[in-house]
Short mmCIF file of C-alpha atoms in Angstrom, two decimals:
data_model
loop_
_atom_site.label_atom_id
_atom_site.label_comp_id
_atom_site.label_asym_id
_atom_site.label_seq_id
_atom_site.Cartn_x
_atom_site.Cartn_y
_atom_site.Cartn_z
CA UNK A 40 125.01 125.07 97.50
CA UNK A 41 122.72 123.10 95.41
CA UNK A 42 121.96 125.54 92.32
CA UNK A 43 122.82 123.86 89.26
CA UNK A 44 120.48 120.44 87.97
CA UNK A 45 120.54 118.30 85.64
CA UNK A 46 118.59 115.41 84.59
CA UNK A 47 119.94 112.52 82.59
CA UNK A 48 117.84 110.73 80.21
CA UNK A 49 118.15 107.16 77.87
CA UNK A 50 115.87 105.49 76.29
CA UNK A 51 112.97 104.05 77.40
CA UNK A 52 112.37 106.02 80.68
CA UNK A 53 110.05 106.21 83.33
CA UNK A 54 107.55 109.53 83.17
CA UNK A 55 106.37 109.01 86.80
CA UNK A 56 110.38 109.00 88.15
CA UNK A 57 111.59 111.48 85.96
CA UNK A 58 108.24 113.77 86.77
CA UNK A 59 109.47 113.33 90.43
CA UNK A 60 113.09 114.94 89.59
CA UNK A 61 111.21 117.72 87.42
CA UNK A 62 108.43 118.57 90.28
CA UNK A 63 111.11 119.10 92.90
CA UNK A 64 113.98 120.84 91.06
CA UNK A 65 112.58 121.99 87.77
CA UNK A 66 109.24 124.76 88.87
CA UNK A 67 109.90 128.12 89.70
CA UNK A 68 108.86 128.15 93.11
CA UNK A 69 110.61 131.49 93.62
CA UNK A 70 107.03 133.21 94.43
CA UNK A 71 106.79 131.05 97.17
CA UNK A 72 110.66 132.86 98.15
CA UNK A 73 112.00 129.39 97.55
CA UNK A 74 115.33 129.52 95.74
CA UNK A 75 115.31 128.42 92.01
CA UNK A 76 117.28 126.00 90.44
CA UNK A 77 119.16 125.83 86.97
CA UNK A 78 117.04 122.82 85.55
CA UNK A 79 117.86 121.01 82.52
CA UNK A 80 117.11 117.85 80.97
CA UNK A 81 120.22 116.18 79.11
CA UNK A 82 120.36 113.36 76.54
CA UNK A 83 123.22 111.95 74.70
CA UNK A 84 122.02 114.22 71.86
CA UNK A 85 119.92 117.24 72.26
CA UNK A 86 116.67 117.81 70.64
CA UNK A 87 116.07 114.29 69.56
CA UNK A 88 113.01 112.51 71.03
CA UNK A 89 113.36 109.69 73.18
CA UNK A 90 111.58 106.52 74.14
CA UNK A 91 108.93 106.43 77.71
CA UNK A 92 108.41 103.25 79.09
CA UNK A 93 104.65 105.15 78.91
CA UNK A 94 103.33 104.14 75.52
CA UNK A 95 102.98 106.85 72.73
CA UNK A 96 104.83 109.69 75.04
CA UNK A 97 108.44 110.51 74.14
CA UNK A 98 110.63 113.35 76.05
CA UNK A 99 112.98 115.60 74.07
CA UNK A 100 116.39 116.90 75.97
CA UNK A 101 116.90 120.72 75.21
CA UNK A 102 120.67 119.75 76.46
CA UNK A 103 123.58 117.39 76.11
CA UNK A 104 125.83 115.90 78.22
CA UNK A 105 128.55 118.69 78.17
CA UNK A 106 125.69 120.15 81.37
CA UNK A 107 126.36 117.28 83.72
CA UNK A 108 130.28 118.49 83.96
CA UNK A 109 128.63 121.83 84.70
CA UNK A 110 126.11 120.53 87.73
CA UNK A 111 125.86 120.12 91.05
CA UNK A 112 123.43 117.48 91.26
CA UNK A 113 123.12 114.86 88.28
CA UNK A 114 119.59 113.20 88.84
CA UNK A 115 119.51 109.46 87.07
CA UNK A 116 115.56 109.18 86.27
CA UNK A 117 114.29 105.46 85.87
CA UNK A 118 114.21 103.58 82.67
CA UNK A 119 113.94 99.92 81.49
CA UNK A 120 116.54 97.83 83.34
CA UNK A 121 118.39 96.64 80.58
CA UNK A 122 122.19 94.73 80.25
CA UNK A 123 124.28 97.83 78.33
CA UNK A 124 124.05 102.33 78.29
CA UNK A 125 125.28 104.50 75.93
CA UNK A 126 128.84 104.65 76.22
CA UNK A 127 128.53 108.09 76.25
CA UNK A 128 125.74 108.55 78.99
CA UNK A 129 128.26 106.35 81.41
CA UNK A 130 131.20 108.53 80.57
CA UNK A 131 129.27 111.27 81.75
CA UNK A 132 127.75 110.77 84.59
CA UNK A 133 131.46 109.05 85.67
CA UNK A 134 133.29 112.60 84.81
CA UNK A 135 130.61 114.72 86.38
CA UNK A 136 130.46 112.42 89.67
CA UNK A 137 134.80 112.70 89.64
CA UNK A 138 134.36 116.46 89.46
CA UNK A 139 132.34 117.11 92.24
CA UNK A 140 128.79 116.50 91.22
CA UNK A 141 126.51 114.50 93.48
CA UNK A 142 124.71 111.97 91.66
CA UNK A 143 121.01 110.91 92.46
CA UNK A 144 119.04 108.00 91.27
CA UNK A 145 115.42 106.91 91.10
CA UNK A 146 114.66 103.37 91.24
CA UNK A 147 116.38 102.09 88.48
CA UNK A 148 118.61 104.57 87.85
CA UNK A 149 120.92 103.06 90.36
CA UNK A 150 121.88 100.66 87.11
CA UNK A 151 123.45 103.50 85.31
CA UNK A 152 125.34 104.91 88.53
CA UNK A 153 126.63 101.24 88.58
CA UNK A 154 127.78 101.22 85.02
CA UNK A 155 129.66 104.17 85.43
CA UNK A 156 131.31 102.83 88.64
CA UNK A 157 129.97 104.65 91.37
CA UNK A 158 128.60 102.29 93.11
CA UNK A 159 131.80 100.11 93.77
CA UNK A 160 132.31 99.86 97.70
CA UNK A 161 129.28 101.91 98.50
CA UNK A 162 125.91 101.28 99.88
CA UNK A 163 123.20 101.73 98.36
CA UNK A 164 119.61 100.68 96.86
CA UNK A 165 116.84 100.49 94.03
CA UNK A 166 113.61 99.26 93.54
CA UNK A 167 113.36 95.64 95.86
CA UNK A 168 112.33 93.81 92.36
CA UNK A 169 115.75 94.82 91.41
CA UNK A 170 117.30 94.43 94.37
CA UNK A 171 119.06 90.94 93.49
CA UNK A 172 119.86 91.94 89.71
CA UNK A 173 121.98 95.07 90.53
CA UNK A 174 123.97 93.24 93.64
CA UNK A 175 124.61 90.67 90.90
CA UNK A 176 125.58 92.91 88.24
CA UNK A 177 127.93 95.21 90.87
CA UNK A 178 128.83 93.01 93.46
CA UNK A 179 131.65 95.71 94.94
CA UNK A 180 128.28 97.24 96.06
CA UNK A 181 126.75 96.90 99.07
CA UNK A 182 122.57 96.68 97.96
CA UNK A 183 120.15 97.26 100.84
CA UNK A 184 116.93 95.89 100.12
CA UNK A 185 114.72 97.33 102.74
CA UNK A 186 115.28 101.51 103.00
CA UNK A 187 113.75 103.90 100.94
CA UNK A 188 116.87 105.95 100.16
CA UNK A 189 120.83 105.69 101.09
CA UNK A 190 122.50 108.65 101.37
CA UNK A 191 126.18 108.58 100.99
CA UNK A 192 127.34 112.25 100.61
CA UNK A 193 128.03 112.42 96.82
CA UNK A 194 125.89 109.42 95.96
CA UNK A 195 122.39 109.11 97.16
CA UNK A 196 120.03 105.77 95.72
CA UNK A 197 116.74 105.42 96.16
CA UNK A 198 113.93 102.87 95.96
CA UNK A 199 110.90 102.62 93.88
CA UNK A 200 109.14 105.62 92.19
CA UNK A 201 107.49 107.15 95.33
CA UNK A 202 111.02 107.00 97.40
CA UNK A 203 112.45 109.38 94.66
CA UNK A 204 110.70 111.77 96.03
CA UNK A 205 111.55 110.70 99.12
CA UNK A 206 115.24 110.89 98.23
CA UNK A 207 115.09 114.20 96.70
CA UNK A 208 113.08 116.16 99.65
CA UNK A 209 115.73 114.46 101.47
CA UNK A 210 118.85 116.06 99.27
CA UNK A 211 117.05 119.32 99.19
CA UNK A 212 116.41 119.57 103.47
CA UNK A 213 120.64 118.30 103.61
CA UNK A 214 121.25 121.16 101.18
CA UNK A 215 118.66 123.83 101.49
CA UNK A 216 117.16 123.77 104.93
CA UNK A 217 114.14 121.85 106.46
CA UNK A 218 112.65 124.67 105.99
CA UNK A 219 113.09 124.57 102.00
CA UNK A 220 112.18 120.92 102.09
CA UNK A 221 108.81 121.13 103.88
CA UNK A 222 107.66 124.01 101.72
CA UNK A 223 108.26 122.01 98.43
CA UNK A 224 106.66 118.84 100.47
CA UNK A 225 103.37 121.10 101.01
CA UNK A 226 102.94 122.53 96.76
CA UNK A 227 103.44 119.00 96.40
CA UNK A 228 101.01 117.75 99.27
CA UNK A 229 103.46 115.11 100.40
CA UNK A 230 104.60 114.40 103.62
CA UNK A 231 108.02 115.93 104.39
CA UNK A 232 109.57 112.57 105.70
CA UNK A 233 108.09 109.17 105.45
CA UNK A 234 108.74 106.94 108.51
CA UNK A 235 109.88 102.73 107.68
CA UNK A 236 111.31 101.69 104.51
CA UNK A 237 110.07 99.52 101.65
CA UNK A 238 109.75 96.10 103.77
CA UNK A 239 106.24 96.89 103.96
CA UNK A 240 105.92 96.90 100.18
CA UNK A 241 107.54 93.71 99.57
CA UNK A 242 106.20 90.79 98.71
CA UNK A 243 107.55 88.11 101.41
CA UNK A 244 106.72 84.65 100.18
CA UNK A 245 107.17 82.10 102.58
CA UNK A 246 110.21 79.33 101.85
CA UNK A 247 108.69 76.96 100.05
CA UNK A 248 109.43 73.18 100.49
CA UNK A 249 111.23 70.45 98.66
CA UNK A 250 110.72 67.70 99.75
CA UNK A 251 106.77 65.79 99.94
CA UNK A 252 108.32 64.80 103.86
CA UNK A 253 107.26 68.02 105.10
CA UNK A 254 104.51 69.25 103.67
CA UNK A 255 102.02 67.69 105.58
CA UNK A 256 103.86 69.44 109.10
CA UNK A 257 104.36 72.81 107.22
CA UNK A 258 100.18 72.76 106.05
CA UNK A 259 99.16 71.80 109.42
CA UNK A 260 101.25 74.09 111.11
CA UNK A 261 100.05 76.48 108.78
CA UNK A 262 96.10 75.83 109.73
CA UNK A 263 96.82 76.03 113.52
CA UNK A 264 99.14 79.05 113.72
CA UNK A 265 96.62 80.27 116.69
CA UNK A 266 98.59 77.26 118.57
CA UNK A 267 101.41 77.43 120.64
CA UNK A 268 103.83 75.58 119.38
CA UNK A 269 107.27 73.75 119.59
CA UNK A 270 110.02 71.94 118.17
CA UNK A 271 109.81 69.01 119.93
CA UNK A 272 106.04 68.48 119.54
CA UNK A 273 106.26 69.23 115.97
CA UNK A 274 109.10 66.72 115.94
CA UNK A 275 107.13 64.48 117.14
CA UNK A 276 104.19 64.77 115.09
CA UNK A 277 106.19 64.70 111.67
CA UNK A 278 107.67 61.16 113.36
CA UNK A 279 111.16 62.48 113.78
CA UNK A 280 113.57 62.86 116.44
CA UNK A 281 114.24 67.00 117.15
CA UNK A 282 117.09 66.90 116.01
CA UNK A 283 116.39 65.36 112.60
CA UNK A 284 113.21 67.58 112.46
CA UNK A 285 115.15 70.73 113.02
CA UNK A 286 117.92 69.70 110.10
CA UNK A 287 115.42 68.15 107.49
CA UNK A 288 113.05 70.94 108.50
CA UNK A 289 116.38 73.80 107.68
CA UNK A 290 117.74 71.79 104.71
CA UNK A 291 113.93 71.70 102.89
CA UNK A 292 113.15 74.96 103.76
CA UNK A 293 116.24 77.43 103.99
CA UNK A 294 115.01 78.15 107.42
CA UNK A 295 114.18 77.49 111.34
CA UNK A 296 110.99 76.03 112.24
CA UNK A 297 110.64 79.42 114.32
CA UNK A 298 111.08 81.37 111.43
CA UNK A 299 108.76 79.61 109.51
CA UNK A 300 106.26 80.17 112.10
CA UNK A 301 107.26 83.64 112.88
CA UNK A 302 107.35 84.65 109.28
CA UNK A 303 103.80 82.67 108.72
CA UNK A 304 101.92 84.54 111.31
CA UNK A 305 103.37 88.33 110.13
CA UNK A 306 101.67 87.09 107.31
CA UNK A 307 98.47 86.37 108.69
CA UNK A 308 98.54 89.34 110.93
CA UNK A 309 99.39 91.77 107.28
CA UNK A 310 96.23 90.23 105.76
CA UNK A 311 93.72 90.22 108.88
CA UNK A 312 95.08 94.26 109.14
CA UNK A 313 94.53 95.27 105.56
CA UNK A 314 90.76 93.04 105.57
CA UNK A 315 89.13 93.36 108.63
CA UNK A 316 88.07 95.52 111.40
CA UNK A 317 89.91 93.58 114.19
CA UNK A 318 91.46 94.76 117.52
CA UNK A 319 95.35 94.12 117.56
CA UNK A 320 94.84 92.10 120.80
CA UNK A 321 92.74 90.04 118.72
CA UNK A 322 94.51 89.39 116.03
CA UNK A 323 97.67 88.85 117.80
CA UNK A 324 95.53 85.48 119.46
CA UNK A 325 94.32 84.73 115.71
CA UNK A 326 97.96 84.94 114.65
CA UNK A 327 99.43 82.94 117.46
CA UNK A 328 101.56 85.72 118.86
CA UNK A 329 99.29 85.73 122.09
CA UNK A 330 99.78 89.44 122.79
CA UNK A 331 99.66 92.86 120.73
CA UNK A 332 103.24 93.43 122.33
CA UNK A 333 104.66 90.68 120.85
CA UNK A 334 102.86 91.33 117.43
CA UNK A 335 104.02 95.05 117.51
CA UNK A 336 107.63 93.64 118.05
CA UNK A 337 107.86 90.73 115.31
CA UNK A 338 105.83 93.14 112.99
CA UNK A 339 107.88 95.63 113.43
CA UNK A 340 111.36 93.77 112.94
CA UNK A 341 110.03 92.28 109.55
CA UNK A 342 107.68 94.59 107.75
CA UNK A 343 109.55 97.84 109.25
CA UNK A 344 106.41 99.81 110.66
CA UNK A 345 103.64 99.25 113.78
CA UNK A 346 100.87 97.15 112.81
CA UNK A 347 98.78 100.30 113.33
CA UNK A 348 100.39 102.29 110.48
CA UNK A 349 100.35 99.33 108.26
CA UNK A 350 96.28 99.04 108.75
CA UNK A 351 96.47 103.02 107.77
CA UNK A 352 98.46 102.48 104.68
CA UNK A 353 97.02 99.57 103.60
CA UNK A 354 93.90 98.07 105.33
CA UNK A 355 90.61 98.36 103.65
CA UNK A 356 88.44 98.44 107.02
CA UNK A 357 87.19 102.24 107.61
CA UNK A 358 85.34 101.37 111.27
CA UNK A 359 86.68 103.47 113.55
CA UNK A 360 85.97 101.65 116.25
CA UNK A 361 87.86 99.17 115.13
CA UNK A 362 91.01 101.44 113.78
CA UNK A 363 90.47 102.63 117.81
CA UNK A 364 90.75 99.31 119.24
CA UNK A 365 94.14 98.69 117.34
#
């Protein structure tokens, strides 16, 4: 059973992460007949103040570290990704996890799992603007960029701030119930379960080109995405045979000219869905996909959600008609 929490701070934290951790496991929901949990915040020594990443707020541990040892779930909050952890933060979090303790972390906290070695021939994830920096630091790990949480029994990582809470709902429904899990989802007005994964956050920048050679292809192709198009005509605009097209085009860019295009016209699709009131049958012909089946399909393999739910979560447009006609 999941009775026994505690929270594991270092300096320079992250309120909004470690607020997460505190609204799901610390309130006394027990009016509600939700079961309680033994809550405590831990530092590597009790009662003195430390460091937000929040300036002029500090956070005070009533506990030490002798309470992870004594847990059943050891939540890592976020703080300031940074090369090195108290020695005796690591130490730990690495005894608590080899007694039996599941370990959670929030965004970055996934740095000081890795520290202590849990992450070595798991998956797992963090924040994507970390994404490259912890599979570098902890390359026994296996990082998934594009989920908002991995659960591996005793070791669950999640992404950025919101998909801690995302992470913990999740613990608490594996532990408690669904039942538990929806009722602390409803105090906190959040949905229970979030469909897709943090794709549709990232930022996905399209390759960007070497060599002067191509840039004229890549800029035209770019203003005529509406077009069919293929490799042999681009070919033979850009004055090359296919087959040098296709390697110059692979070696400049780090990618097909499909790709490109593919990639190039999710793009156009995200911004024409988050800035105007168009039909997805529309703006599948403004994209160049030619059909909103084929746009649900390529939008859906890159971003991870339906165009539709993208417009919802992001698009600025309120005309129902048009949110209809999509």
């Amino acid at each position: 059973m999941l009775s026994k929490v505690a929270v594991v701070l270092s300096e320079r934290m992250a309120m909004f992460e470690f607020g997460v951790i505190c609204e799901v496991f610390g309130l006394d929901r027990t009016a509600d007949g939700l079961p309680a949990f033994d809550f405590r915040v831990c530092g590597a020594e009790p009662g003195v103040p430390l460091r937000s990443t929040s300036p002029g707020i500090t956070v005070t541990p009533d506990y030490g570290l002798a309470e992870l040892a004594k847990a059943d779930l050891v939540a890592i909050s976020a703080a300031s990704v940074r090369g090195e952890f108290d020695p005796r933060v690591v130490a730990a979090v690495r005894d608590a996890a080899a007694a039996g303790a599941t370990v959670l972390t929030v965004c970055s906290g996934a740095f000081l799992a890795g520290a202590a070695g849990l992450l070595d021939g798991r998956k797992c994830t963090t924040h994507w603007r970390y994404v490259e920096k912890l599979a570098a630091e902890y390359p026994e790990a296996t990082v998934d960029p594009d989920v908002l949480f991995v659960d591996e029994g005793d070791l669950i990582t999640s992404a950025g701030t919101a998909a801690g809470i995302d992470a913990c709902l999740h613990l608490v429904r594996r532990e408690l119930g669904s039942g538990v899990a929806n009722a602390i989802a409803r105090r906190m007005v959040v949905p229970p379960q979030r469909d897709g994964g943090q794709r549709q956050f990232i930022e996905r920048p399209v390759a960007a080109c070497t060599s002067d050679s191509l840039i004229p292809i890549l800029e035209w192709m770019n203003e005529h995405l509406d077009l069919p198009h293929t490799v042999e005509e681009l070919a033979a605009r850009a004055n090359m045979s296919t087959r040098t097209f296709a390697r110059r085009f692979a070696a400049e860019t780090g990618t097909t000219p499909v790709k490109w295009l593919t990639n190039q016209r999710v793009l156009l699709a995200e911004q024409l869905l988050e800035e105007t009131g168009l039909g997805l049958e529309h703006i599948a012909t403004r994209s160049g996909f030619g059909s909103g089946a084929l746009l649900r399909h390529h939008f859906q393999r890159l971003v991870g959600i339906a165009p539709t739910e993208y417009r919802r979560r992001f698009g600025r447009s309120t005309d129902s008609a048009a949110e209809t006609s999509a």
